[in-house]
Amino acid sequence: MLAAGSIQQIKTEKSETAPAATFKPAPYDDKLVQLSEILGSLDFIRNLCERDSEPQWKAMMGQLLDSDAKDEPARREKLTAAYNRGYRTFSAIQTTCSAQLRTTAEQYRIEGATLATEITTRYGN
């Protein structure tokens, strides 16, 4: 279950004012979808394991949507769906924090950082 103020709500608020546009995938969209899914997974893990920390992963996803899909509702929706899929995947099977889950989170952080570096190095910022 997503918390109030989820990415879905952010998407809805922003896309209501965005002009209709044809979805034209960027050459790095597959990597962005993968990164979005990782951010959603990390947000769930943070909520489960580190409740007192800042919601950095959701904020990063909001920044990604604003910078890379601001005026493209279909693209924004695709990235939001990937984020929510990552969140829901873990929420369906994890109910408590564990050492293994923390290790998984660290692996996802590394994978996400690698993807972000790849995207910016290869395609610019």
XYZ file of N, CA and C in Angstrom:
375
model
N 0.844 -1.168 0.000
C 0.000 0.000 0.000
C 0.895 1.238 0.000
N 0.609 2.183 -0.875
C 1.408 3.394 -0.949
C 0.950 4.404 0.089
N 1.888 5.161 0.586
C 1.586 6.180 1.578
C 0.954 7.389 0.906
N 0.272 8.203 1.717
C -0.301 9.445 1.192
C 0.814 10.268 0.598
N 0.515 11.006 -0.466
C 1.531 11.817 -1.116
C 2.435 10.971 -1.997
N 1.926 9.865 -2.487
C 2.739 8.962 -3.288
C 3.067 9.589 -4.631
N 3.949 8.934 -5.348
C 4.332 9.396 -6.672
C 3.108 9.436 -7.578
N 2.172 8.499 -7.404
C 0.952 8.499 -8.209
C 0.219 9.824 -8.046
N 0.124 10.311 -6.820
C -0.550 11.583 -6.589
C 0.238 12.733 -7.196
N 1.550 12.681 -7.114
C 2.380 13.716 -7.723
C 2.143 13.730 -9.217
N 2.114 12.544 -9.840
C 1.903 12.434 -11.271
C 0.565 13.045 -11.668
N -0.464 12.729 -10.930
C -1.796 13.206 -11.254
C -1.875 14.717 -11.176
N -1.333 15.289 -10.122
C -1.376 16.741 -9.963
C -0.651 17.444 -11.095
N 0.511 16.968 -11.483
C 1.314 17.637 -12.499
C 0.778 17.392 -13.896
N 0.276 16.199 -14.189
C -0.137 15.899 -15.548
C -1.466 16.549 -15.916
N -2.231 16.977 -14.923
C -3.493 17.644 -15.233
C -3.259 18.964 -15.955
N -2.138 19.610 -15.696
C -1.848 20.889 -16.322
C -0.923 20.754 -17.515
N -0.349 19.582 -17.731
C 0.586 19.391 -18.824
C -0.171 19.251 -20.143
N 0.371 19.845 -21.215
C -0.280 19.710 -22.516
C -0.149 18.282 -23.038
N -1.120 17.876 -23.828
C -1.080 16.538 -24.409
C 0.094 16.459 -25.366
N 0.863 15.410 -25.272
C 2.020 15.236 -26.130
C 2.122 13.772 -26.540
N 2.712 13.544 -27.686
C 2.921 12.190 -28.155
C 4.126 11.624 -27.431
N 4.007 10.390 -26.982
C 5.090 9.738 -26.264
C 6.172 9.341 -27.251
N 7.350 9.890 -27.054
C 8.499 9.559 -27.886
C 9.611 9.114 -26.949
N 9.870 7.814 -26.889
C 10.871 7.323 -25.934
C 12.265 7.873 -26.242
N 12.954 8.228 -25.191
C 14.352 8.633 -25.315
C 15.189 7.367 -25.434
N 16.390 7.471 -25.982
C 17.206 6.268 -26.127
C 17.594 5.622 -24.800
N 17.450 6.343 -23.717
C 17.818 5.827 -22.396
C 16.600 5.495 -21.537
N 15.427 5.456 -22.123
C 14.205 5.208 -21.351
C 14.214 3.872 -20.604
N 14.758 2.842 -21.208
C 14.799 1.548 -20.517
C 15.596 1.652 -19.224
N 16.686 2.384 -19.271
C 17.504 2.577 -18.068
C 16.768 3.444 -17.041
N 16.011 4.438 -17.520
C 15.226 5.270 -16.594
C 14.123 4.465 -15.931
N 13.506 3.570 -16.674
C 12.472 2.707 -16.104
C 13.089 1.828 -15.016
N 14.244 1.280 -15.312
C 14.944 0.442 -14.332
C 15.310 1.262 -13.095
N 15.807 2.478 -13.297
C 16.156 3.355 -12.179
C 14.913 3.709 -11.366
N 13.810 3.976 -12.025
C 12.556 4.294 -11.337
C 12.098 3.146 -10.453
N 12.225 1.933 -10.970
C 11.837 0.752 -10.200
C 12.732 0.593 -8.960
N 14.009 0.850 -9.139
C 14.949 0.780 -8.016
C 14.591 1.820 -6.960
N 14.275 3.034 -7.391
C 13.902 4.083 -6.435
C 12.654 3.697 -5.648
N 11.676 3.088 -6.311
C 10.477 2.633 -5.616
C 10.791 1.554 -4.594
N 11.655 0.623 -4.970
C 12.056 -0.436 -4.040
C 12.781 0.144 -2.832
N 13.698 1.063 -3.098
C 14.450 1.683 -2.005
C 13.544 2.499 -1.089
N 12.525 3.119 -1.655
C 11.596 3.889 -0.821
C 10.835 2.961 0.124
N 10.389 1.818 -0.386
C 9.700 0.873 0.498
C 10.634 0.385 1.592
N 11.843 0.001 1.218
C 12.807 -0.503 2.203
C 13.102 0.571 3.244
N 13.249 1.810 2.807
C 13.477 2.904 3.755
C 12.316 3.017 4.727
N 11.105 2.938 4.221
C 9.922 3.022 5.092
C 9.892 1.883 6.104
N 10.351 0.724 5.704
C 10.330 -0.441 6.583
C 11.496 -0.434 7.577
N 12.671 -0.055 7.115
C 13.882 -0.191 7.940
C 14.354 1.104 8.598
N 14.029 2.231 8.034
C 14.581 3.492 8.521
C 13.499 4.564 8.581
N 12.463 4.318 9.297
C 11.305 5.226 9.346
C 11.649 6.667 9.681
N 12.702 6.883 10.462
C 13.037 8.241 10.886
C 13.866 9.015 9.868
N 14.300 8.360 8.792
C 15.116 9.055 7.805
C 14.239 9.853 6.842
N 14.878 10.737 6.116
C 14.165 11.569 5.140
C 13.718 10.713 3.953
N 12.605 11.055 3.351
C 12.103 10.290 2.189
C 12.853 10.650 0.900
N 14.156 10.418 0.891
C 14.994 10.833 -0.221
C 14.673 10.147 -1.539
N 14.259 8.897 -1.500
C 14.039 8.161 -2.749
C 12.810 8.682 -3.484
N 11.759 8.994 -2.744
C 10.561 9.560 -3.376
C 10.873 10.951 -3.922
N 11.672 11.725 -3.185
C 12.060 13.056 -3.644
C 12.895 12.959 -4.925
N 13.804 11.984 -4.974
C 14.612 11.798 -6.186
C 13.736 11.428 -7.372
N 12.726 10.606 -7.122
C 11.822 10.220 -8.201
C 11.049 11.434 -8.690
N 10.605 12.276 -7.771
C 9.916 13.505 -8.166
C 10.807 14.393 -9.021
N 12.069 14.496 -8.660
C 13.023 15.283 -9.444
C 13.229 14.679 -10.828
N 13.321 13.355 -10.877
C 13.494 12.684 -12.157
C 12.288 12.952 -13.062
N 11.095 12.851 -12.500
C 9.885 13.118 -13.288
C 9.849 14.564 -13.772
N 10.200 15.487 -12.898
C 10.177 16.907 -13.266
C 11.227 17.252 -14.317
N 12.374 16.621 -14.235
C 13.446 16.975 -15.163
C 13.380 16.208 -16.477
N 12.844 15.018 -16.459
C 12.924 14.207 -17.666
C 11.582 13.891 -18.317
N 10.487 14.149 -17.635
C 9.182 13.822 -18.225
C 8.145 14.889 -17.906
N 8.601 16.096 -17.691
C 7.716 17.169 -17.237
C 6.505 17.392 -18.155
N 6.751 17.499 -19.433
C 5.674 17.800 -20.379
C 5.282 16.595 -21.239
N 5.560 15.400 -20.723
C 5.243 14.176 -21.452
C 4.445 13.240 -20.549
N 3.133 13.430 -20.484
C 2.303 12.649 -19.559
C 2.444 11.129 -19.723
N 2.524 10.637 -20.931
C 2.628 9.191 -21.126
C 3.959 8.660 -20.602
N 5.005 9.403 -20.822
C 6.327 9.004 -20.332
C 6.371 9.085 -18.814
N 5.791 10.145 -18.293
C 5.715 10.336 -16.838
C 4.955 9.167 -16.203
N 3.877 8.772 -16.846
C 3.068 7.651 -16.349
C 3.858 6.344 -16.372
N 4.630 6.132 -17.424
C 5.445 4.915 -17.532
C 6.485 4.858 -16.412
N 7.152 5.971 -16.148
C 8.163 6.010 -15.090
C 7.514 5.867 -13.712
N 6.367 6.484 -13.530
C 5.643 6.373 -12.260
C 5.207 4.932 -12.018
N 4.740 4.275 -13.065
C 4.329 2.868 -12.937
C 5.522 1.995 -12.533
N 6.685 2.278 -13.070
C 7.883 1.512 -12.710
C 8.236 1.735 -11.242
N 8.171 2.986 -10.788
C 8.440 3.303 -9.369
C 7.466 2.529 -8.478
N 6.188 2.603 -8.798
C 5.168 1.928 -7.996
C 5.338 0.403 -8.033
N 5.752 -0.122 -9.177
C 5.998 -1.568 -9.290
C 7.141 -1.985 -8.351
N 8.206 -1.199 -8.310
C 9.315 -1.492 -7.404
C 8.875 -1.453 -5.954
N 8.058 -0.456 -5.616
C 7.548 -0.317 -4.251
C 6.666 -1.508 -3.892
N 5.740 -1.823 -4.774
C 4.773 -2.893 -4.496
C 5.401 -4.276 -4.475
N 6.441 -4.478 -5.269
C 7.111 -5.777 -5.293
C 7.615 -6.137 -3.905
N 8.249 -5.177 -3.251
C 8.756 -5.452 -1.909
C 7.636 -5.445 -0.870
N 6.655 -4.589 -1.034
C 5.588 -4.529 -0.034
C 4.761 -5.815 -0.010
N 4.752 -6.533 -1.118
C 3.987 -7.780 -1.186
C 4.657 -8.929 -0.436
N 5.975 -8.827 -0.228
C 6.682 -9.965 0.377
C 7.434 -9.623 1.659
N 7.635 -8.358 1.951
C 8.419 -7.974 3.123
C 7.527 -7.317 4.173
N 7.607 -7.814 5.388
C 6.836 -7.202 6.470
C 7.726 -6.706 7.596
N 8.962 -7.183 7.623
C 9.911 -6.735 8.642
C 11.265 -6.490 7.999
N 12.020 -5.618 8.625
C 13.363 -5.326 8.151
C 14.293 -6.461 8.601
N 15.249 -6.786 7.754
C 16.216 -7.838 8.091
C 17.580 -7.435 7.553
N 18.594 -8.149 7.972
C 19.951 -7.906 7.475
C 20.002 -8.144 5.967
N 19.303 -9.170 5.510
C 19.273 -9.467 4.075
C 18.614 -8.332 3.290
N 17.547 -7.765 3.829
C 16.869 -6.659 3.160
C 17.774 -5.429 3.110
N 18.515 -5.184 4.164
C 19.467 -4.061 4.174
C 20.574 -4.280 3.135
N 21.010 -5.527 2.981
C 22.020 -5.850 1.967
C 21.446 -5.619 0.570
N 20.210 -6.024 0.373
C 19.537 -5.800 -0.902
C 19.449 -4.305 -1.194
N 19.116 -3.520 -0.179
C 19.027 -2.069 -0.361
C 20.375 -1.497 -0.784
N 21.444 -1.963 -0.178
C 22.775 -1.472 -0.542
C 23.112 -1.842 -1.987
N 22.761 -3.049 -2.394
C 22.993 -3.469 -3.782
C 22.182 -2.601 -4.747
N 20.953 -2.274 -4.378
C 20.118 -1.413 -5.217
C 20.685 0.002 -5.289
N 21.214 0.499 -4.176
C 21.833 1.835 -4.200
C 22.995 1.871 -5.191
N 23.800 0.835 -5.153
C 24.947 0.752 -6.060
C 24.466 0.660 -7.509
N 23.492 -0.195 -7.757
C 22.951 -0.349 -9.116
C 22.317 0.959 -9.605
N 21.574 1.629 -8.726
C 20.964 2.903 -9.091
C 21.998 3.967 -9.398
N 23.047 4.044 -8.586
C 24.118 5.017 -8.823
C 24.826 4.727 -10.140
N 25.023 3.453 -10.428
C 25.661 3.068 -11.689
C 24.793 3.472 -12.876
N 23.500 3.201 -12.784
C 22.577 3.588 -13.861
C 22.558 5.102 -14.057
N 22.475 5.848 -12.970
C 22.439 7.312 -13.071
C 23.717 7.837 -13.714
N 24.849 7.287 -13.322
C 26.126 7.708 -13.910
C 26.175 7.364 -15.390
N 25.741 6.152 -15.741
C 25.704 5.724 -17.144
C 24.843 6.654 -17.994
N 23.669 6.958 -17.498
C 22.726 7.801 -18.244
C 23.317 9.190 -18.456
N 23.823 9.798 -17.393
C 24.340 11.160 -17.521
C 25.630 11.214 -18.338
N 26.475 10.191 -18.202
C 27.722 10.176 -18.965
C 27.455 9.980 -20.457
N 26.564 9.067 -20.749
C 26.322 8.733 -22.157
C 25.378 9.705 -22.873
N 24.370 10.205 -22.148
C 23.339 11.014 -22.792
C 23.296 12.453 -22.309
N 24.181 12.845 -21.436
C 24.185 14.213 -20.924
C 23.257 14.335 -19.746
N 23.210 15.514 -19.170
C 22.367 15.690 -17.987
C 21.154 16.394 -18.403
